[in-house]
Structure formats: structure tokens, C-alpha cells
Amino acid sequence: NAGVTQTPKFRVLKTGQSMTLLCAQDMNHEYMYWYRQDPGMGLRLIHYSVGEGTTAKGEVPDGYNVSRLKKQNFLLGLESAAPSQTSVYFCASSFLWDRASYEQYFGPGTRLTVT
Amino acid sequence: GQNIDQPTEMTATEGAIVQINCTYQTSGFNGLFWYQQHAGEAPTFLSYNVLDGLEEKGRFSSFLSRSKGYSYLLLKELQMKDSASYLCAVRVDRGSTLGRLYFGRGTQLTVWP
């Protein structure tokens, strides 16, 4: 099992460019999440999905869009990148029922710099 | 909103014991997680408490008091490899959304030889 994988690992964008971050999980998890992590800010939820074809906003959704067309994939899109979106992006997934804990499993992260 | 507080930094020496505290104020609380995150890596699960009391896992223990909105992570027999950021996260169940986590800002622990 690969667990949760993210592509790309690193990316540099210019202001105004667009890109898509891909998250894939092979654990048959229902829930998937996108977080961003900035120095001194902790992990903040951008968007999440409770199942194929459904998405919802988290704490900091502005400037991002997501799609979950297949259960195993969760895509995060930046339509017009801004320097404020420079961050490390983590994808996570969890079972609907996992010993009633909802432990989230994290991918390795994508380091994005917007110049 | 959720209010989760933990110290920004802590230091300790190898072999010692350290306690990292986390306080929270939230509605819909249904459990508290501790994650460990080494620099440049993803967070990894350490513990989950939903009932009051102490959960022990080897060198690591986690405690929860729901009435006080308080948890701590206890690390014994510290090793250099324990130098990492420790993230406190509360699980909130609200309406049809279950299992959503709200994270504190993390406590950077440095272990000195």
C-alpha cells in the first residue's frame, strides 16, 4: 500500500498562473482533506470531501477549488496563484468508521512557492 | 470558532520527561488527537483520547479532561529523535459532518544531548 500520495512534491509558480495538486489514496477511505501549513499557523483546512462527488469548504477556501470525481483522488486547484498561497499543502484521508477515531493519514506534502 | 492553545516551544534533555499541554474551547467536541511532525515531513498519528483519563503507549502517554478542556502529551525517556513539532487537534462532529479536525499551532520540542 502506498497510503496517501501527492504530486507534485515541489512547484514554483508565477503570480496569476494556475495549477492542480493531485492527491491519491489506496486505502478506500471515504473522507479526504486538503490542508495548508504556514509557519506559526498550524494546519488549516482548505476543503474536504465526505465521499465521491461531494466537496465542502473548510476554514480557508478562498482562491482554491476542489474536485472528487473518483473515490481515491482529490484534486486541489489554484486558478490564479497569489504570493499569499505560498505554503506547504498536505492531503489527508480517513475512514468513515475507524475504531470510532477518524484518524487522518497524511500525504508527504507539496511545497508551493508563488513569486 | 475553535480555540486551541499549546506552547510554541519547549526544550528538554535526553532521558528526561516532558509534558506538552493543550487547552481547547469548542462546540461539538468528540475527541482529541496528538500528531508528531518532523521537519519537512507529514504529521503522523500518536494518540487519540475521547474519554477522560490517561492512555499509555510505550514512552508516550496522553491525558484528557473533557470538563476542563485540557489534554497533555507526556514523553518519557526522551531521545534525540523525539525532536519534532507536536500537534494537538480536536475532533468536532457537527450535523452531518463527522470527524473534522481543528489543529493547534504546534509545539516545537527540542531535545538536547
PDB file of C-alpha atoms in Angstrom:
ATOM      1  CA  ASN A   1       0.000   0.000   0.000  1.00  0.00           C
ATOM      2  CA  ALA A   2       1.315   3.406  -0.968  1.00  0.00           C
ATOM      3  CA  GLY A   3      -1.017   5.131   1.516  1.00  0.00           C
ATOM      4  CA  VAL A   4      -1.575   8.777   0.601  1.00  0.00           C
ATOM      5  CA  THR A   5       0.491  10.199  -2.248  1.00  0.00           C
ATOM      6  CA  GLN A   6       0.727  13.749  -3.553  1.00  0.00           C
ATOM      7  CA  THR A   7       2.028  15.162  -6.805  1.00  0.00           C
ATOM      8  CA  PRO A   8       3.993  17.256  -7.377  1.00  0.00           C
ATOM      9  CA  LYS A   9       6.342  17.430  -4.371  1.00  0.00           C
ATOM     10  CA  PHE A  10       7.628  20.902  -5.235  1.00  0.00           C
ATOM     11  CA  ARG A  11       6.427  23.668  -7.522  1.00  0.00           C
ATOM     12  CA  VAL A  12       7.249  27.288  -8.244  1.00  0.00           C
ATOM     13  CA  LEU A  13       4.543  29.397  -9.868  1.00  0.00           C
ATOM     14  CA  LYS A  14       4.379  32.969 -11.043  1.00  0.00           C
ATOM     15  CA  THR A  15       1.556  35.182  -9.846  1.00  0.00           C
ATOM     16  CA  GLY A  16      -1.537  34.569 -11.934  1.00  0.00           C
ATOM     17  CA  GLN A  17      -0.581  31.093 -13.110  1.00  0.00           C
ATOM     18  CA  SER A  18      -2.814  28.124 -12.432  1.00  0.00           C
ATOM     19  CA  MET A  19      -2.063  24.606 -11.284  1.00  0.00           C
ATOM     20  CA  THR A  20      -3.644  21.464  -9.895  1.00  0.00           C
ATOM     21  CA  LEU A  21      -2.355  19.413  -6.980  1.00  0.00           C
ATOM     22  CA  LEU A  22      -3.249  15.743  -7.057  1.00  0.00           C
ATOM     23  CA  CYS A  23      -3.871  13.562  -4.014  1.00  0.00           C
ATOM     24  CA  ALA A  24      -4.397   9.812  -4.285  1.00  0.00           C
ATOM     25  CA  GLN A  25      -5.108   7.226  -1.599  1.00  0.00           C
ATOM     26  CA  ASP A  26      -5.309   3.454  -1.900  1.00  0.00           C
ATOM     27  CA  MET A  27      -6.918   2.730   1.480  1.00  0.00           C
ATOM     28  CA  ASN A  28     -10.529   3.009   0.288  1.00  0.00           C
ATOM     29  CA  HIS A  29     -11.115   5.966   2.620  1.00  0.00           C
ATOM     30  CA  GLU A  30     -14.362   7.869   2.336  1.00  0.00           C
ATOM     31  CA  TYR A  31     -13.109  11.207   3.675  1.00  0.00           C
ATOM     32  CA  MET A  32     -10.372  13.308   2.078  1.00  0.00           C
ATOM     33  CA  TYR A  33      -8.980  16.701   3.089  1.00  0.00           C
ATOM     34  CA  TRP A  34      -6.700  19.458   1.848  1.00  0.00           C
ATOM     35  CA  TYR A  35      -4.758  21.497   4.419  1.00  0.00           C
ATOM     36  CA  ARG A  36      -2.197  24.246   4.171  1.00  0.00           C
ATOM     37  CA  GLN A  37       0.565  24.727   6.715  1.00  0.00           C
ATOM     38  CA  ASP A  38       2.276  28.050   7.231  1.00  0.00           C
ATOM     39  CA  PRO A  39       4.950  28.915   9.811  1.00  0.00           C
ATOM     40  CA  GLY A  40       3.353  29.642  13.179  1.00  0.00           C
ATOM     41  CA  MET A  41      -0.155  28.930  11.883  1.00  0.00           C
ATOM     42  CA  GLY A  42      -0.592  25.201  12.239  1.00  0.00           C
ATOM     43  CA  LEU A  43      -2.624  23.154   9.784  1.00  0.00           C
ATOM     44  CA  ARG A  44      -5.659  24.884   8.340  1.00  0.00           C
ATOM     45  CA  LEU A  45      -8.372  23.096   6.401  1.00  0.00           C
ATOM     46  CA  ILE A  46      -8.989  24.385   2.875  1.00  0.00           C
ATOM     47  CA  HIS A  47     -11.628  21.992   1.535  1.00  0.00           C
ATOM     48  CA  TYR A  48     -12.754  18.481   2.316  1.00  0.00           C
ATOM     49  CA  SER A  49     -14.857  15.699   0.836  1.00  0.00           C
ATOM     50  CA  VAL A  50     -17.032  13.143   2.592  1.00  0.00           C
ATOM     51  CA  GLY A  51     -17.440  10.979  -0.495  1.00  0.00           C
ATOM     52  CA  GLU A  52     -17.151  10.731  -4.255  1.00  0.00           C
ATOM     53  CA  GLY A  53     -18.783  13.693  -5.963  1.00  0.00           C
ATOM     54  CA  THR A  54     -19.156  15.786  -2.786  1.00  0.00           C
ATOM     55  CA  THR A  55     -16.970  18.625  -1.515  1.00  0.00           C
ATOM     56  CA  ALA A  56     -17.272  21.260   1.201  1.00  0.00           C
ATOM     57  CA  LYS A  57     -15.431  24.381   2.324  1.00  0.00           C
ATOM     58  CA  GLY A  58     -13.076  24.426   5.272  1.00  0.00           C
ATOM     59  CA  GLU A  59     -11.571  27.365   7.161  1.00  0.00           C
ATOM     60  CA  VAL A  60      -9.591  28.984   4.312  1.00  0.00           C
ATOM     61  CA  PRO A  61     -11.259  28.090   0.976  1.00  0.00           C
ATOM     62  CA  ASP A  62     -10.848  31.385  -0.905  1.00  0.00           C
ATOM     63  CA  GLY A  63      -8.713  31.120  -4.043  1.00  0.00           C
ATOM     64  CA  TYR A  64      -8.991  27.319  -4.221  1.00  0.00           C
ATOM     65  CA  ASN A  65     -11.304  24.830  -5.875  1.00  0.00           C
ATOM     66  CA  VAL A  66     -11.520  21.074  -5.475  1.00  0.00           C
ATOM     67  CA  SER A  67     -12.992  18.060  -7.184  1.00  0.00           C
ATOM     68  CA  ARG A  68     -13.539  14.443  -6.170  1.00  0.00           C
ATOM     69  CA  LEU A  69     -14.586  12.584  -9.287  1.00  0.00           C
ATOM     70  CA  LYS A  70     -13.195   9.267  -8.066  1.00  0.00           C
ATOM     71  CA  LYS A  71     -13.167   7.967  -4.515  1.00  0.00           C
ATOM     72  CA  GLN A  72      -9.395   7.571  -4.481  1.00  0.00           C
ATOM     73  CA  ASN A  73      -8.496  11.013  -5.857  1.00  0.00           C
ATOM     74  CA  PHE A  74      -8.921  14.545  -4.520  1.00  0.00           C
ATOM     75  CA  LEU A  75      -7.717  17.459  -6.642  1.00  0.00           C
ATOM     76  CA  LEU A  76      -6.909  20.954  -5.399  1.00  0.00           C
ATOM     77  CA  GLY A  77      -6.876  23.737  -7.976  1.00  0.00           C
ATOM     78  CA  LEU A  78      -5.429  27.218  -7.881  1.00  0.00           C
ATOM     79  CA  GLU A  79      -6.971  29.227 -10.725  1.00  0.00           C
ATOM     80  CA  SER A  80      -4.849  32.373 -10.344  1.00  0.00           C
ATOM     81  CA  ALA A  81      -1.984  31.898  -7.912  1.00  0.00           C
ATOM     82  CA  ALA A  82      -1.064  34.675  -5.478  1.00  0.00           C
ATOM     83  CA  PRO A  83       2.046  35.043  -3.269  1.00  0.00           C
ATOM     84  CA  SER A  84      -0.211  34.536  -0.219  1.00  0.00           C
ATOM     85  CA  GLN A  85      -0.719  30.965  -1.419  1.00  0.00           C
ATOM     86  CA  THR A  86       2.945  30.143  -0.872  1.00  0.00           C
ATOM     87  CA  SER A  87       2.700  27.294   1.608  1.00  0.00           C
ATOM     88  CA  VAL A  88       3.077  23.584   2.217  1.00  0.00           C
ATOM     89  CA  TYR A  89      -0.049  21.702   1.193  1.00  0.00           C
ATOM     90  CA  PHE A  90      -0.991  18.420   2.830  1.00  0.00           C
ATOM     91  CA  CYS A  91      -3.640  15.993   1.734  1.00  0.00           C
ATOM     92  CA  ALA A  92      -5.158  13.580   4.249  1.00  0.00           C
ATOM     93  CA  SER A  93      -7.738  10.822   4.244  1.00  0.00           C
ATOM     94  CA  SER A  94      -9.724   8.827   6.796  1.00  0.00           C
ATOM     95  CA  PHE A  95     -12.329   6.146   7.091  1.00  0.00           C
ATOM     96  CA  LEU A  96     -15.918   6.936   7.869  1.00  0.00           C
ATOM     97  CA  TRP A  97     -15.552   4.455  10.709  1.00  0.00           C
ATOM     98  CA  ASP A  98     -12.068   3.670  12.033  1.00  0.00           C
ATOM     99  CA  ARG A  99     -12.328   2.359  15.559  1.00  0.00           C
ATOM    100  CA  ALA A 100     -14.525   5.431  16.004  1.00  0.00           C
ATOM    101  CA  SER A 101     -11.408   7.617  15.913  1.00  0.00           C
ATOM    102  CA  TYR A 102     -11.381   9.091  12.388  1.00  0.00           C
ATOM    103  CA  GLU A 103      -7.581   9.051  12.413  1.00  0.00           C
ATOM    104  CA  GLN A 104      -6.365  11.039   9.428  1.00  0.00           C
ATOM    105  CA  TYR A 105      -3.493   9.719   7.322  1.00  0.00           C
ATOM    106  CA  PHE A 106      -1.359  12.400   5.709  1.00  0.00           C
ATOM    107  CA  GLY A 107       0.465  12.565   2.411  1.00  0.00           C
ATOM    108  CA  PRO A 108       4.085  13.800   2.184  1.00  0.00           C
ATOM    109  CA  GLY A 109       3.147  17.354   1.244  1.00  0.00           C
ATOM    110  CA  THR A 110       3.593  19.716  -1.711  1.00  0.00           C
ATOM    111  CA  ARG A 111       5.828  22.732  -1.268  1.00  0.00           C
ATOM    112  CA  LEU A 112       4.458  25.573  -3.388  1.00  0.00           C
ATOM    113  CA  THR A 113       6.140  28.923  -3.918  1.00  0.00           C
ATOM    114  CA  VAL A 114       4.363  31.721  -5.750  1.00  0.00           C
ATOM    115  CA  THR A 115       6.619  34.560  -6.913  1.00  0.00           C
TER     116      THR A 115
ATOM    117  CA  GLY B   1     -14.759  29.073  16.052  1.00  0.00           C
ATOM    118  CA  GLN B   2     -12.368  26.757  17.784  1.00  0.00           C
ATOM    119  CA  ASN B   3      -9.800  27.913  20.310  1.00  0.00           C
ATOM    120  CA  ILE B   4      -6.860  25.535  20.710  1.00  0.00           C
ATOM    121  CA  ASP B   5      -3.789  26.609  22.653  1.00  0.00           C
ATOM    122  CA  GLN B   6      -0.448  24.913  23.134  1.00  0.00           C
ATOM    123  CA  PRO B   7       3.005  26.299  23.895  1.00  0.00           C
ATOM    124  CA  THR B   8       5.071  27.364  20.905  1.00  0.00           C
ATOM    125  CA  GLU B   9       8.382  25.861  22.006  1.00  0.00           C
ATOM    126  CA  MET B  10       9.803  23.541  24.640  1.00  0.00           C
ATOM    127  CA  THR B  11      13.257  22.165  25.312  1.00  0.00           C
ATOM    128  CA  ALA B  12      14.405  19.172  27.327  1.00  0.00           C
ATOM    129  CA  THR B  13      17.439  16.935  27.706  1.00  0.00           C
ATOM    130  CA  GLU B  14      17.889  13.364  26.581  1.00  0.00           C
ATOM    131  CA  GLY B  15      16.475  10.856  29.057  1.00  0.00           C
ATOM    132  CA  ALA B  16      14.188  13.400  30.706  1.00  0.00           C
ATOM    133  CA  ILE B  17      10.377  13.597  30.822  1.00  0.00           C
ATOM    134  CA  VAL B  18       8.434  16.400  29.140  1.00  0.00           C
ATOM    135  CA  GLN B  19       4.734  17.289  29.268  1.00  0.00           C
ATOM    136  CA  ILE B  20       3.133  19.259  26.429  1.00  0.00           C
ATOM    137  CA  ASN B  21      -0.185  20.846  27.349  1.00  0.00           C
ATOM    138  CA  CYS B  22      -3.135  21.666  25.128  1.00  0.00           C
ATOM    139  CA  THR B  23      -6.263  23.561  26.093  1.00  0.00           C
ATOM    140  CA  TYR B  24      -9.318  23.925  23.921  1.00  0.00           C
ATOM    141  CA  GLN B  25     -12.710  25.584  23.735  1.00  0.00           C
ATOM    142  CA  THR B  26     -15.006  24.139  21.114  1.00  0.00           C
ATOM    143  CA  SER B  27     -18.548  23.022  20.466  1.00  0.00           C
ATOM    144  CA  GLY B  28     -19.242  19.566  19.100  1.00  0.00           C
ATOM    145  CA  PHE B  29     -16.091  18.162  20.737  1.00  0.00           C
ATOM    146  CA  ASN B  30     -15.732  14.425  20.266  1.00  0.00           C
ATOM    147  CA  GLY B  31     -12.113  13.556  20.882  1.00  0.00           C
ATOM    148  CA  LEU B  32      -8.563  14.874  20.835  1.00  0.00           C
ATOM    149  CA  PHE B  33      -5.608  13.764  18.723  1.00  0.00           C
ATOM    150  CA  TRP B  34      -1.879  14.210  19.091  1.00  0.00           C
ATOM    151  CA  TYR B  35       0.287  14.107  15.980  1.00  0.00           C
ATOM    152  CA  GLN B  36       4.067  14.232  15.636  1.00  0.00           C
ATOM    153  CA  GLN B  37       5.660  16.113  12.753  1.00  0.00           C
ATOM    154  CA  HIS B  38       9.373  16.067  11.983  1.00  0.00           C
ATOM    155  CA  ALA B  39      10.757  18.967   9.988  1.00  0.00           C
ATOM    156  CA  GLY B  40       9.900  18.665   6.306  1.00  0.00           C
ATOM    157  CA  GLU B  41       7.695  15.634   6.832  1.00  0.00           C
ATOM    158  CA  ALA B  42       3.999  14.824   7.155  1.00  0.00           C
ATOM    159  CA  PRO B  43       2.246  14.608  10.524  1.00  0.00           C
ATOM    160  CA  THR B  44       1.987  11.099  11.935  1.00  0.00           C
ATOM    161  CA  PHE B  45      -0.610   9.875  14.416  1.00  0.00           C
ATOM    162  CA  LEU B  46       0.427   9.432  18.040  1.00  0.00           C
ATOM    163  CA  SER B  47      -2.732   9.131  20.122  1.00  0.00           C
ATOM    164  CA  TYR B  48      -6.466   9.669  20.361  1.00  0.00           C
ATOM    165  CA  ASN B  49      -8.477  10.331  23.534  1.00  0.00           C
ATOM    166  CA  VAL B  50     -12.247  10.530  23.622  1.00  0.00           C
ATOM    167  CA  LEU B  51     -12.886   9.607  27.276  1.00  0.00           C
ATOM    168  CA  ASP B  52     -11.380  11.236  30.351  1.00  0.00           C
ATOM    169  CA  GLY B  53      -8.194   9.643  31.568  1.00  0.00           C
ATOM    170  CA  LEU B  54      -4.766   8.514  30.584  1.00  0.00           C
ATOM    171  CA  GLU B  55      -3.850   6.433  27.521  1.00  0.00           C
ATOM    172  CA  GLU B  56      -0.369   4.922  27.541  1.00  0.00           C
ATOM    173  CA  LYS B  57       1.589   3.753  24.511  1.00  0.00           C
ATOM    174  CA  GLY B  58       5.154   2.872  25.289  1.00  0.00           C
ATOM    175  CA  ARG B  59       7.154   6.024  26.048  1.00  0.00           C
ATOM    176  CA  PHE B  60       4.211   8.265  25.119  1.00  0.00           C
ATOM    177  CA  SER B  61       1.059   8.883  27.161  1.00  0.00           C
ATOM    178  CA  SER B  62      -1.862  11.206  26.536  1.00  0.00           C
ATOM    179  CA  PHE B  63      -4.376  12.545  29.035  1.00  0.00           C
ATOM    180  CA  LEU B  64      -7.762  14.159  28.549  1.00  0.00           C
ATOM    181  CA  SER B  65     -10.122  16.061  30.840  1.00  0.00           C
ATOM    182  CA  ARG B  66     -13.267  16.966  28.915  1.00  0.00           C
ATOM    183  CA  SER B  67     -14.736  19.038  31.753  1.00  0.00           C
ATOM    184  CA  LYS B  68     -11.606  21.211  31.891  1.00  0.00           C
ATOM    185  CA  GLY B  69     -10.996  21.351  28.134  1.00  0.00           C
ATOM    186  CA  TYR B  70      -7.462  20.124  28.739  1.00  0.00           C
ATOM    187  CA  SER B  71      -5.103  17.497  27.414  1.00  0.00           C
ATOM    188  CA  TYR B  72      -1.424  16.740  27.724  1.00  0.00           C
ATOM    189  CA  LEU B  73       1.095  14.570  25.931  1.00  0.00           C
ATOM    190  CA  LEU B  74       3.749  13.030  28.159  1.00  0.00           C
ATOM    191  CA  LEU B  75       7.003  11.864  26.639  1.00  0.00           C
ATOM    192  CA  LYS B  76       9.307   9.760  28.809  1.00  0.00           C
ATOM    193  CA  GLU B  77      12.947   8.734  28.376  1.00  0.00           C
ATOM    194  CA  LEU B  78      13.418  11.407  25.743  1.00  0.00           C
ATOM    195  CA  GLN B  79      15.579  10.602  22.739  1.00  0.00           C
ATOM    196  CA  MET B  80      17.142  12.907  20.182  1.00  0.00           C
ATOM    197  CA  LYS B  81      14.724  11.584  17.555  1.00  0.00           C
ATOM    198  CA  ASP B  82      11.825  12.997  19.611  1.00  0.00           C
ATOM    199  CA  SER B  83      12.835  16.494  18.483  1.00  0.00           C
ATOM    200  CA  ALA B  84       9.805  17.442  16.398  1.00  0.00           C
ATOM    201  CA  SER B  85       6.644  19.522  16.361  1.00  0.00           C
ATOM    202  CA  TYR B  86       3.723  18.065  18.340  1.00  0.00           C
ATOM    203  CA  LEU B  87       0.274  18.979  17.085  1.00  0.00           C
ATOM    204  CA  CYS B  88      -2.853  18.935  19.214  1.00  0.00           C
ATOM    205  CA  ALA B  89      -6.080  18.537  17.214  1.00  0.00           C
ATOM    206  CA  VAL B  90      -9.677  18.387  18.369  1.00  0.00           C
ATOM    207  CA  ARG B  91     -12.288  16.362  16.570  1.00  0.00           C
ATOM    208  CA  VAL B  92     -15.590  18.153  16.001  1.00  0.00           C
ATOM    209  CA  ASP B  93     -18.783  16.400  14.986  1.00  0.00           C
ATOM    210  CA  ARG B  94     -21.442  18.804  13.816  1.00  0.00           C
ATOM    211  CA  GLY B  95     -24.566  17.955  11.876  1.00  0.00           C
ATOM    212  CA  SER B  96     -23.758  15.549   9.064  1.00  0.00           C
ATOM    213  CA  THR B  97     -20.038  16.318   9.128  1.00  0.00           C
ATOM    214  CA  LEU B  98     -18.160  13.879  11.296  1.00  0.00           C
ATOM    215  CA  GLY B  99     -14.515  13.650  12.192  1.00  0.00           C
ATOM    216  CA  ARG B 100     -13.372  17.111  11.139  1.00  0.00           C
ATOM    217  CA  LEU B 101     -10.151  18.135  12.914  1.00  0.00           C
ATOM    218  CA  TYR B 102      -9.083  21.561  14.133  1.00  0.00           C
ATOM    219  CA  PHE B 103      -5.362  21.855  14.816  1.00  0.00           C
ATOM    220  CA  GLY B 104      -3.408  23.921  17.298  1.00  0.00           C
ATOM    221  CA  ARG B 105      -0.316  25.750  16.082  1.00  0.00           C
ATOM    222  CA  GLY B 106       2.023  23.020  17.273  1.00  0.00           C
ATOM    223  CA  THR B 107       4.711  22.806  19.960  1.00  0.00           C
ATOM    224  CA  GLN B 108       8.297  22.605  18.708  1.00  0.00           C
ATOM    225  CA  LEU B 109      10.206  20.287  21.050  1.00  0.00           C
ATOM    226  CA  THR B 110      13.996  20.315  21.000  1.00  0.00           C
ATOM    227  CA  VAL B 111      15.833  17.528  22.808  1.00  0.00           C
ATOM    228  CA  TRP B 112      19.419  18.303  23.786  1.00  0.00           C
ATOM    229  CA  PRO B 113      22.088  15.667  24.433  1.00  0.00           C
TER     230      PRO B 113
END
